CSV table of C-alpha atoms in Angstrom, one decimal:
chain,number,residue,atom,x,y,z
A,657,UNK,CA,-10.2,-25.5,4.4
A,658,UNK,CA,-7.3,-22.8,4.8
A,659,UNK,CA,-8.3,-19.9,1.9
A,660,UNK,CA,-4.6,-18.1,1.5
A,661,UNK,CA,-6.4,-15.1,-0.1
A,662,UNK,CA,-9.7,-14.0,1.2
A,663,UNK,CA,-11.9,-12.3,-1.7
A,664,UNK,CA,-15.3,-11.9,0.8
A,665,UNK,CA,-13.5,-9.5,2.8
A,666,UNK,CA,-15.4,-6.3,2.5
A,667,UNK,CA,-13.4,-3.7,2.9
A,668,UNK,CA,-14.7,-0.4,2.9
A,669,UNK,CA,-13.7,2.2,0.4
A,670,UNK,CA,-16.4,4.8,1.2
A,671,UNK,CA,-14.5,8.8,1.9
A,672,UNK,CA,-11.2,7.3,1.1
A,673,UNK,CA,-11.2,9.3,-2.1
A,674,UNK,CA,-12.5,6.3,-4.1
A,675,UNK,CA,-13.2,7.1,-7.6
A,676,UNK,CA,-15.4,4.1,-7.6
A,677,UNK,CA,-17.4,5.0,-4.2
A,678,UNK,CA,-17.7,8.5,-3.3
A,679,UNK,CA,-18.5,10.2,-6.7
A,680,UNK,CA,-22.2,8.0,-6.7
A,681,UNK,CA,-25.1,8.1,-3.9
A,682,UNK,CA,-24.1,7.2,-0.4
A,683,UNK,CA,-26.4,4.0,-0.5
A,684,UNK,CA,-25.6,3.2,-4.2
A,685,UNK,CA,-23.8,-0.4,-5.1
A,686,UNK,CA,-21.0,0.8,-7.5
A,687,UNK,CA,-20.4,-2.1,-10.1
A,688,UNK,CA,-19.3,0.4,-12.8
A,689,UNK,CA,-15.9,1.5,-13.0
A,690,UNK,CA,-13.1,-1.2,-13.8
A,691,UNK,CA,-11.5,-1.2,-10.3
A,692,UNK,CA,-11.8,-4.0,-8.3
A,693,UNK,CA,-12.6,-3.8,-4.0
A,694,UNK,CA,-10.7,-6.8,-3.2
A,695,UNK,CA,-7.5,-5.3,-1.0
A,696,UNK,CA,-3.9,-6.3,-3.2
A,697,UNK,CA,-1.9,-9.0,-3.0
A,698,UNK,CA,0.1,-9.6,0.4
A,699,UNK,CA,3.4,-9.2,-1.2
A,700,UNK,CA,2.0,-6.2,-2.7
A,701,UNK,CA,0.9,-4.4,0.5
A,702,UNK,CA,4.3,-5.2,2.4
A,703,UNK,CA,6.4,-3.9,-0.6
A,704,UNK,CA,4.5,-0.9,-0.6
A,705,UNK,CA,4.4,-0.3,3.4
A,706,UNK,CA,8.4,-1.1,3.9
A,707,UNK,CA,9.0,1.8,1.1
A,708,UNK,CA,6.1,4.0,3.1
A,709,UNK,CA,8.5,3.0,6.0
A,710,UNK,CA,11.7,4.7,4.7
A,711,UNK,CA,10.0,8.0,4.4
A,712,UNK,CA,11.5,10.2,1.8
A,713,UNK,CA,9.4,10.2,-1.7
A,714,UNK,CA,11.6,12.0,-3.8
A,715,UNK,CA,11.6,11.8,-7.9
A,716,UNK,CA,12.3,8.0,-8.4
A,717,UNK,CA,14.4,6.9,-11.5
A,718,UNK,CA,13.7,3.3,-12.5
A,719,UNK,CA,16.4,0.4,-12.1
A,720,UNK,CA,17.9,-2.9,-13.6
A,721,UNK,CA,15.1,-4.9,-10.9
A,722,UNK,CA,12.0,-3.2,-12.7
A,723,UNK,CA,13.0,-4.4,-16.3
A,724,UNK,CA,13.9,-7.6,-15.1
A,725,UNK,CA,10.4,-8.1,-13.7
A,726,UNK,CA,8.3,-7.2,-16.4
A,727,UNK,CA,10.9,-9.5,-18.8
A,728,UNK,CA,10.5,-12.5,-16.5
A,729,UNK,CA,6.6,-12.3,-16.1
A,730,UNK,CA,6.1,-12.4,-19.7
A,731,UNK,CA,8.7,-15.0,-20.3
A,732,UNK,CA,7.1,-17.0,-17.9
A,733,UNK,CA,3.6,-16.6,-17.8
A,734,UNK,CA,2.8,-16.1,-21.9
A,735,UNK,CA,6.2,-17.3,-23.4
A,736,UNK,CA,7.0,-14.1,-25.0
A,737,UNK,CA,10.5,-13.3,-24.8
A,738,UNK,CA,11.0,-9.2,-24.4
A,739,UNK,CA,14.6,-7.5,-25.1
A,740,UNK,CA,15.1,-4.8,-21.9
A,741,UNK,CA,15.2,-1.9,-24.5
A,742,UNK,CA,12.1,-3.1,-26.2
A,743,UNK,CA,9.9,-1.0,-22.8
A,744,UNK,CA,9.6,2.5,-21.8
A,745,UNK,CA,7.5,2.9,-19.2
A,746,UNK,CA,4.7,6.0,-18.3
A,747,UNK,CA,1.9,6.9,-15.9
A,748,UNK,CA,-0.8,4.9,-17.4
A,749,UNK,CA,-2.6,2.7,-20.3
A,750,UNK,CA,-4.8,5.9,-21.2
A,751,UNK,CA,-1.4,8.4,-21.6
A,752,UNK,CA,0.4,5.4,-23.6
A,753,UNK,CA,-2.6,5.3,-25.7
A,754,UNK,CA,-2.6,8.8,-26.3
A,755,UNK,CA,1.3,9.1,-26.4
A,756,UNK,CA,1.1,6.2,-29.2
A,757,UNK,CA,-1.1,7.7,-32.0
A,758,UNK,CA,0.1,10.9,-31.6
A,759,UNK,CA,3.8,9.2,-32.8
A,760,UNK,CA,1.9,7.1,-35.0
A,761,UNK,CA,-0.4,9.6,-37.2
A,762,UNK,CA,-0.9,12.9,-38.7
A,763,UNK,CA,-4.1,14.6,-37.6
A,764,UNK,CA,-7.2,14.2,-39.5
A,765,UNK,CA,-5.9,10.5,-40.3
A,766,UNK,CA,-8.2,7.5,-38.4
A,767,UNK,CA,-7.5,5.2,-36.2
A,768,UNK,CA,-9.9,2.0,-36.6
A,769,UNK,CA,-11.3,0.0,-33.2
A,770,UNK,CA,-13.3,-3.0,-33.4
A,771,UNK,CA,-16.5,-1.2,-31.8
A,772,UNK,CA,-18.2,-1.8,-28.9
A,773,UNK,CA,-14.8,-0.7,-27.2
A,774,UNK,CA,-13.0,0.9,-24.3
A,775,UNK,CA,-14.4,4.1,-24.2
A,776,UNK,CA,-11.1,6.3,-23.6
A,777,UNK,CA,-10.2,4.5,-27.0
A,778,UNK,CA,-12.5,7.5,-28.1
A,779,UNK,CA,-11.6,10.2,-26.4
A,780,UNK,CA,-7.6,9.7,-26.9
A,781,UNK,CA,-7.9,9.3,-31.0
A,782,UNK,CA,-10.5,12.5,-30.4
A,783,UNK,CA,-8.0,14.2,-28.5
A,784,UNK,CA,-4.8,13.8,-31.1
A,785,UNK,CA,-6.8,15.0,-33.7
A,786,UNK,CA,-7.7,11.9,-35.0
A,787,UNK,CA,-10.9,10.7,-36.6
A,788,UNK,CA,-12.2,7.3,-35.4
A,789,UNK,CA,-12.9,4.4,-37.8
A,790,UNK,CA,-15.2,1.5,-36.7
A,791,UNK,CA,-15.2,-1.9,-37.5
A,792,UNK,CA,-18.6,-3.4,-35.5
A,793,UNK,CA,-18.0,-6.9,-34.5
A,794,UNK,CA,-20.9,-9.6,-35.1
A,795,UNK,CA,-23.2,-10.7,-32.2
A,796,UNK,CA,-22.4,-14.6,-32.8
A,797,UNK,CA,-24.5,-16.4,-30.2
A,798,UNK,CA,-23.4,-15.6,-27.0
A,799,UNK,CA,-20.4,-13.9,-28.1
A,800,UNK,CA,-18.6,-11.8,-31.1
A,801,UNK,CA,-16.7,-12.1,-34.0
A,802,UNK,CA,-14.3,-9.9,-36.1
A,803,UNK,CA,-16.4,-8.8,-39.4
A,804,UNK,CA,-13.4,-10.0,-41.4
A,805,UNK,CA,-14.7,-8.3,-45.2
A,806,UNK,CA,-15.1,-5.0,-42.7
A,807,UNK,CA,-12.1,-4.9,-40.7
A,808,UNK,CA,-10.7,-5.1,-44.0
A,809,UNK,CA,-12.3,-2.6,-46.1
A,810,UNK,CA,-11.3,-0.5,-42.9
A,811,UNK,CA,-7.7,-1.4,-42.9
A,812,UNK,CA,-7.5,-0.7,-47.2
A,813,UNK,CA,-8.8,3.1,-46.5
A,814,UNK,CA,-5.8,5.1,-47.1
A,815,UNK,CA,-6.5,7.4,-44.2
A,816,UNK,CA,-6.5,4.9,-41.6
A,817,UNK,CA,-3.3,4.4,-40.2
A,818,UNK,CA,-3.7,2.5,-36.7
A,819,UNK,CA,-5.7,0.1,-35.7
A,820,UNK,CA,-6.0,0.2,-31.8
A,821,UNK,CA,-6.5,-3.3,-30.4
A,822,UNK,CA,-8.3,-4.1,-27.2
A,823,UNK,CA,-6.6,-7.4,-26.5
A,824,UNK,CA,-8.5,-9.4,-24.3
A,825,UNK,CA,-11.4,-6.9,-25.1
A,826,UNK,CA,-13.4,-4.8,-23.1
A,827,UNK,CA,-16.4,-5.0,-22.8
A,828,UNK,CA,-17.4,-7.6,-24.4
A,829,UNK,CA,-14.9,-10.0,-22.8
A,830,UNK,CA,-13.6,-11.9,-25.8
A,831,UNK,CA,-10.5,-13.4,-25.7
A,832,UNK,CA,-8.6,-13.2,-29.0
A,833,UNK,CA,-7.2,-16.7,-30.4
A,834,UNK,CA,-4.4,-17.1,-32.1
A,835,UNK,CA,-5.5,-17.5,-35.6
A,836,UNK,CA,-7.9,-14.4,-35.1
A,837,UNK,CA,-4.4,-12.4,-34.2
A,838,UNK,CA,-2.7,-13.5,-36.7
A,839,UNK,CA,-5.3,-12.4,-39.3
A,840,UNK,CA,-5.2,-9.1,-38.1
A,841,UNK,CA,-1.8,-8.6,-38.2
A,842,UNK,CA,-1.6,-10.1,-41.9
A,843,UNK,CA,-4.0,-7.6,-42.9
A,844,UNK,CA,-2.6,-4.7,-41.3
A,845,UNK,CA,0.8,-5.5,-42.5
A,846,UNK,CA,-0.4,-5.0,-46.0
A,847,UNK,CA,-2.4,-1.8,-45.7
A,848,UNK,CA,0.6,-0.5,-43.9
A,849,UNK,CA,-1.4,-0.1,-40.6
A,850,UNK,CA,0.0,0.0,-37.2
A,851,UNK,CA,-0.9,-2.1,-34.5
A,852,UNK,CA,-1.0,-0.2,-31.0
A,853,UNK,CA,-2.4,-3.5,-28.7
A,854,UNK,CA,-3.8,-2.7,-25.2
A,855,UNK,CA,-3.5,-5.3,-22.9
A,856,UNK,CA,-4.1,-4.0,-19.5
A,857,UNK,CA,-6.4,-6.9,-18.9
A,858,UNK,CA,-4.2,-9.5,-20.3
A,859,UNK,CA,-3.8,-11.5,-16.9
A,860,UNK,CA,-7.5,-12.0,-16.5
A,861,UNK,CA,-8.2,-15.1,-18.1
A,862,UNK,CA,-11.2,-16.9,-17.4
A,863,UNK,CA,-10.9,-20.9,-18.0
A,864,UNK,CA,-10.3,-22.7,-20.8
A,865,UNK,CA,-8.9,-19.8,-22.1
A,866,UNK,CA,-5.2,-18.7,-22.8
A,867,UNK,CA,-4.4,-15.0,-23.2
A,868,UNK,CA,-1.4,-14.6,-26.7
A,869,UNK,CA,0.4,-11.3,-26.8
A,870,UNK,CA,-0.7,-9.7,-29.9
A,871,UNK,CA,3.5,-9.2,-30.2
A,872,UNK,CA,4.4,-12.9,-29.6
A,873,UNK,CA,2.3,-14.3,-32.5
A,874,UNK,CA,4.7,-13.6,-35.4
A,875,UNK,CA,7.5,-11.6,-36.2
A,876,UNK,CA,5.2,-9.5,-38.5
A,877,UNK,CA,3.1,-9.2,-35.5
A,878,UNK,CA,5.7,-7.8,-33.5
A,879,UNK,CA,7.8,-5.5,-35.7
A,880,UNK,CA,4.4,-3.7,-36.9
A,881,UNK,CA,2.7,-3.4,-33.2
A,882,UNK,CA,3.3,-1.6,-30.0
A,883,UNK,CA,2.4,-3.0,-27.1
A,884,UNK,CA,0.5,-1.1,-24.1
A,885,UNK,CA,0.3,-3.2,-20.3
A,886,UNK,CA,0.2,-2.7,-16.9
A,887,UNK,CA,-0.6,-4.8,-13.8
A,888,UNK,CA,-2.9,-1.9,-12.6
A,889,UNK,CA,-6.1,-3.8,-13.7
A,890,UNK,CA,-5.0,-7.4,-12.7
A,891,UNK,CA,-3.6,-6.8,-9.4
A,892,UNK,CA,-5.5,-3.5,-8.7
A,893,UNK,CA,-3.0,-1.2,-8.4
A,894,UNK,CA,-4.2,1.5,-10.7
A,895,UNK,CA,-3.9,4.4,-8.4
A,896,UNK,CA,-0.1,4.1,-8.3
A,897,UNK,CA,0.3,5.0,-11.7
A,898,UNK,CA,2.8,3.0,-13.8
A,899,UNK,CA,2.4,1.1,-17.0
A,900,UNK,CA,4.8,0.1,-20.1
A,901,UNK,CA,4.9,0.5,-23.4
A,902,UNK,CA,6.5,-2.5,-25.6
A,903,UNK,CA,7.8,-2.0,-29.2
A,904,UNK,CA,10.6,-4.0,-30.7
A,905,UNK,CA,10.7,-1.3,-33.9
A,906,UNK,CA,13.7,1.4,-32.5
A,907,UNK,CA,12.0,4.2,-34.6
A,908,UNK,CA,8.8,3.8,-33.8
A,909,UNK,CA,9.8,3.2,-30.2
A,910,UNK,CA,12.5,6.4,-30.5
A,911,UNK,CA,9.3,8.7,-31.8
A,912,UNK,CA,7.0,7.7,-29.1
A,913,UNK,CA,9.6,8.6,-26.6
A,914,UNK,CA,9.9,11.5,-27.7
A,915,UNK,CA,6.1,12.3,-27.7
A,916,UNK,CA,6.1,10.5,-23.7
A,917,UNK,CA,8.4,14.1,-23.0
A,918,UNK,CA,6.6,16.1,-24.9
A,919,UNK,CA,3.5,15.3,-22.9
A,920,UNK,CA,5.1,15.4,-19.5
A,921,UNK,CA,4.3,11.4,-18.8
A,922,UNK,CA,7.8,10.7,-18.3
A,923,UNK,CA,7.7,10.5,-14.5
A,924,UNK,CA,6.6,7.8,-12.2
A,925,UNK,CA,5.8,8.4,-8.5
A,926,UNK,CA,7.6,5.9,-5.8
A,927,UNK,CA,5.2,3.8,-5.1
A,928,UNK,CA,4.3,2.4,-8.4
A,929,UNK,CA,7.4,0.5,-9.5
A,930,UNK,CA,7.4,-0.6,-6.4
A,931,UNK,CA,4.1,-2.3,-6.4
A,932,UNK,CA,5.0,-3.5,-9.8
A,933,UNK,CA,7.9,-5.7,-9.1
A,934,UNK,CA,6.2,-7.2,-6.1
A,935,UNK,CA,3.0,-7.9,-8.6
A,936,UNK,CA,4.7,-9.7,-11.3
A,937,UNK,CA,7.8,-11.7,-8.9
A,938,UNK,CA,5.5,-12.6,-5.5
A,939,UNK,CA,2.1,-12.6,-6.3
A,940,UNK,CA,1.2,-15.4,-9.5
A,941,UNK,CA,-0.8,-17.5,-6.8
A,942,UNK,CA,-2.8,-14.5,-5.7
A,943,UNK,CA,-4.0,-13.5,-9.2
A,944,UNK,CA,-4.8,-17.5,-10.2
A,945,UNK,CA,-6.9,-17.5,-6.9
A,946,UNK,CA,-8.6,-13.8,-8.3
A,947,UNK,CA,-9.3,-15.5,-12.0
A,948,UNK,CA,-11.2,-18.4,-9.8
A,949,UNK,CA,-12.7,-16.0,-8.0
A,950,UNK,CA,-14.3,-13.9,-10.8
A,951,UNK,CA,-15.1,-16.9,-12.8
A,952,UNK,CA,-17.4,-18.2,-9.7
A,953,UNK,CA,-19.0,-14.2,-9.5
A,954,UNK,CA,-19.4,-14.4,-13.4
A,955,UNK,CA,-21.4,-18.2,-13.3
A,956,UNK,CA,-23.9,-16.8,-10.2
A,957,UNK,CA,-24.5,-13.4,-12.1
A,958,UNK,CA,-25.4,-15.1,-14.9
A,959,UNK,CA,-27.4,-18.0,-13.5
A,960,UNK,CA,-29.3,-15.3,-10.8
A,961,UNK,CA,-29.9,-12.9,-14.3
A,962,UNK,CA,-30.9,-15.3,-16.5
A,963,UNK,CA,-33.4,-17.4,-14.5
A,964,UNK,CA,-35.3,-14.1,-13.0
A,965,UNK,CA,-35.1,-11.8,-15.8
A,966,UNK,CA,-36.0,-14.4,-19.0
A,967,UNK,CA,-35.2,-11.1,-21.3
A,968,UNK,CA,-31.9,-10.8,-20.0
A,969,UNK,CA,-28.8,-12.1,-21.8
A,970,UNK,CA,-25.3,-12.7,-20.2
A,971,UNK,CA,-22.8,-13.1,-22.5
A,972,UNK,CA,-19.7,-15.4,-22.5
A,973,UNK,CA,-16.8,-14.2,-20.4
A,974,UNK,CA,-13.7,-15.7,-21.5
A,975,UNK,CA,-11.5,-12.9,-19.9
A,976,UNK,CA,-11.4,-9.3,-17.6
A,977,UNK,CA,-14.1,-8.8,-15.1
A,978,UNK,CA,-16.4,-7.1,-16.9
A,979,UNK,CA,-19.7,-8.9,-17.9
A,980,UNK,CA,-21.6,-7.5,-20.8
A,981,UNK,CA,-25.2,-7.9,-20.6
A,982,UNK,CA,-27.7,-7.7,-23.2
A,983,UNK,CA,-31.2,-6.3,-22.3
A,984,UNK,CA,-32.7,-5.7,-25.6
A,985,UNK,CA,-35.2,-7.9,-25.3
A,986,UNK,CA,-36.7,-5.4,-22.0
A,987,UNK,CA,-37.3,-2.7,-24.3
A,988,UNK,CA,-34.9,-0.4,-22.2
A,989,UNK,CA,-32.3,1.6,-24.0
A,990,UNK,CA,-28.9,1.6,-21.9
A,991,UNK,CA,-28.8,4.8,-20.8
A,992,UNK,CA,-32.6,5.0,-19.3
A,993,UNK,CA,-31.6,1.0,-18.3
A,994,UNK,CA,-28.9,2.7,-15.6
A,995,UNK,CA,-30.8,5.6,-14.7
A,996,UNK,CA,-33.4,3.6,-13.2
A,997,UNK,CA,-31.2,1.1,-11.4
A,998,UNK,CA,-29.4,4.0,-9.9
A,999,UNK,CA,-33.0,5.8,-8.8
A,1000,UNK,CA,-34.7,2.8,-8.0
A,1001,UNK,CA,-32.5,0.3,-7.0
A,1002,UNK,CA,-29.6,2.2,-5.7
A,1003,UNK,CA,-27.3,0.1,-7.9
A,1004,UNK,CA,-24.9,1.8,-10.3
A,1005,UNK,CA,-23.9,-0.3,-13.5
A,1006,UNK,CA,-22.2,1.6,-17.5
A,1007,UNK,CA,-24.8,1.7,-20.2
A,1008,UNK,CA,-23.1,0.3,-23.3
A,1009,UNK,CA,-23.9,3.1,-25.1
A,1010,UNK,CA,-20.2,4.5,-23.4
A,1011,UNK,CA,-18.8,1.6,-25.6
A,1012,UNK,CA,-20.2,2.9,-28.9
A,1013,UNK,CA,-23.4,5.3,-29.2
A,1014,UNK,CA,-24.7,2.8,-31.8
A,1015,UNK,CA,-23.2,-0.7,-31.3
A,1016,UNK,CA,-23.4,-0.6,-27.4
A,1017,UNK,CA,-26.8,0.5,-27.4
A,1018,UNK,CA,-28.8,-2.4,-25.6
A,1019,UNK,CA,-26.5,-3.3,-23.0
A,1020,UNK,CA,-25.0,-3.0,-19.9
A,1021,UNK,CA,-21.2,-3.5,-18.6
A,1022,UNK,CA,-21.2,-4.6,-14.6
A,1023,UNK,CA,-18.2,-5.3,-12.8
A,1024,UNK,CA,-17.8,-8.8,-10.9
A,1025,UNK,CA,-14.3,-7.9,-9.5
A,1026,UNK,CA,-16.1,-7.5,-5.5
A,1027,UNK,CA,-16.9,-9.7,-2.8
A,1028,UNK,CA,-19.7,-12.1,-3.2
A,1029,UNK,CA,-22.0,-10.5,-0.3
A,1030,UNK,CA,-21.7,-7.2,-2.5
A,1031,UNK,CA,-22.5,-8.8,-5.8
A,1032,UNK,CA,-25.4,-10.4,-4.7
A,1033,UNK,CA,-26.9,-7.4,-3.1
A,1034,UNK,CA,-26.2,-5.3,-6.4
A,1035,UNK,CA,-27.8,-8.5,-8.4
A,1036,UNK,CA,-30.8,-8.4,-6.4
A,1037,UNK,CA,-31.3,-4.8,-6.7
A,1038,UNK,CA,-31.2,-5.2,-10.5
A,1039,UNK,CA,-33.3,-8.2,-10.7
A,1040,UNK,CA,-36.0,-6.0,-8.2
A,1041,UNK,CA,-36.2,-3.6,-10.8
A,1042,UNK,CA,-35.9,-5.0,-14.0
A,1043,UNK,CA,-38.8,-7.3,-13.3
């Protein structure tokens, strides 16, 4: 049979200034940081070569094509209908994190996450001054759940004025429903909490599961929330630099301009736009054949796991690549967990403890976004010590 997309290419990322590759041990396995080392999309690749090809890479202002893009992808891949003057667009997810609750709070106020979490969720609320407020969710069987009476209680504390939402969430890969959405914005709405949604991950959905724009659930939803995406994660393109930020409220969207200025972020390089457009108009095939692809990496890491290491747990994955393993049961804490892999087994995997010093303690985050061949080898390696 004909593959049009070929994930078990290995290609190799070693000395190319990889992030990812060349700041761990030459003979280490990297499944750690969320980038994936599958090459991009066709479409991608011959967008990004024809504007290599015209040669001049001077400051790039952004056009009607870009907007259209992003308006058409979300129209037609999660029905949620976006006005043109709804985005502003930046460098990144992290910066439009950062450029968000600085607009949205006063220092020394707190900004609640749903802990374990993204762990630049930390350092940005750190970083504006913020202190950070967290709501654990509940191990559920082989999953989590919001702590409702907690998120709450959370919400009604008169300091906390954002809740920043991981949405699908990393790490622990939960998809949020509809109904779970909805409550949150119902509460927040009447603590007078702001909603700043990340959704970088948004088009990694795993089967059986839909992903719901925190924005698109409600008109509550969307006048109380920004909105933070990119296609850098989905369609690994997050060297190039370019994400949006989505809010239909003009003064909250008019202050976080203003603090996207003040913080220098109002720049794109050439290339990302670029890639961006070719992403969301060409390349819908490519990323259902990625999801496929991920979901078959995620079923043989946790088969291989589970039935050679009895004390190891793989969670459910209903979206991202990221699997979220629990190894409690060993007796390991995270941190001395990934030490030895990396000395022993040349394997290099987060401890959860990144995620939350206390409720990612336990666990470790590995990333499935890599040719088979390379997870397998990294999945022995962790099996051969672990044992």
């Amino acid at each position: 049979m004909h593959k049009p997309f070929n994930f078990d290419q290995l290609v190799p990322r070693r000395h190319t200034g990889s992030y990812k590759w060349d700041t761990i041990p030459e003979d280490a396995i990297p499944l750690w940081v969320a980038d994936m080392d599958f090459e991009v999309a066709p479409a991608i690749k011959k967008a990004l070569a024809q504007r290599v090809e015209h040669g001049v890479f001077g400051y790039t202002s952004i056009d009607d094509s870009y907007y259209d893009a992003i308006i058409s992808w979300f129209s037609r891949r999660h029905q949620w209908v976006i006005n043109r003057d709804w985005i502003l667009y930046t460098t990144g997810v992290v910066p439009a994190i950062s450029c968000s609750i600085k607009a949205l709070t006063l220092p020394g106020e707190k900004v609640l996450v749903l802990t374990p979490v993204y762990n630049c969720f930390f350092s940005s609320i750190r970083n504006q001054g913020c202190q950070i407020a967290e709501s654990p969710l509940k191990r559920e069987g082989d999953s989590y759940v919001i702590d409702w009476p907690d998120f709450e209680k959370q919400c009604a504390d008169e300091k906390t004025t954002v809740f920043l939402l991981c949405n699908p969430h990393n790490p622990a890969g939960r998809m949020w429903t509809r109904e779970e959405l909805t409550k949150m914005g119902e509460i927040c709405k009447r603590y007078h909490v702001k909603v700043v949604s990340d959704e970088i991950h948004c088009e990694l959905a795993m089967p059986g599961h839909k992903f719901i724009p925190f924005a698109a659930v409600n008109e509550t939803n969307l006048h109380n929330s920004v909105t933070l995406n990119s296609p850098s994660k989905s369609f690994n393109t997050a060297g190039l630099q370019i994400a949006n930020i989505i809010c239909a409220d003009a003064e909250t969207r008019r202050r976080i301009d203003r603090v996207i200025n003040i913080f220098e972020v109002c720049d794109v390089n050439p290339f990302g736009p670029v890639a961006l457009k070719a992403a969301y108009n060409e390349s819908e095939q490519w990323l259902d054949a990625l999801n496929q692809y991920i979901w078959a990496n995620y079923q043989y890491l946790k088969q291989e796991l589970e039935s050679k290491l009895p004390k190891v747990h793989v969670l459910r994955l209903e979206a991202t690549y990221l699997a979220w393993v629990d190894i409690r049961q060993t007796g390991l804490r995270s941190e001395e967990a990934t030490q030895l892999l990396l000395e022993k087994g040349h394997v290099f995997v987060s401890s959860g403890t990144l995620y939350g010093e206390k409720d990612g303690e336990g666990y470790l985050r590995i990333n499935l976004a890599c040719p088979r061949q390379l997870l397998e080898q990294g999945v022995t390696r962790i099996i051969n010590v672990l044992r």
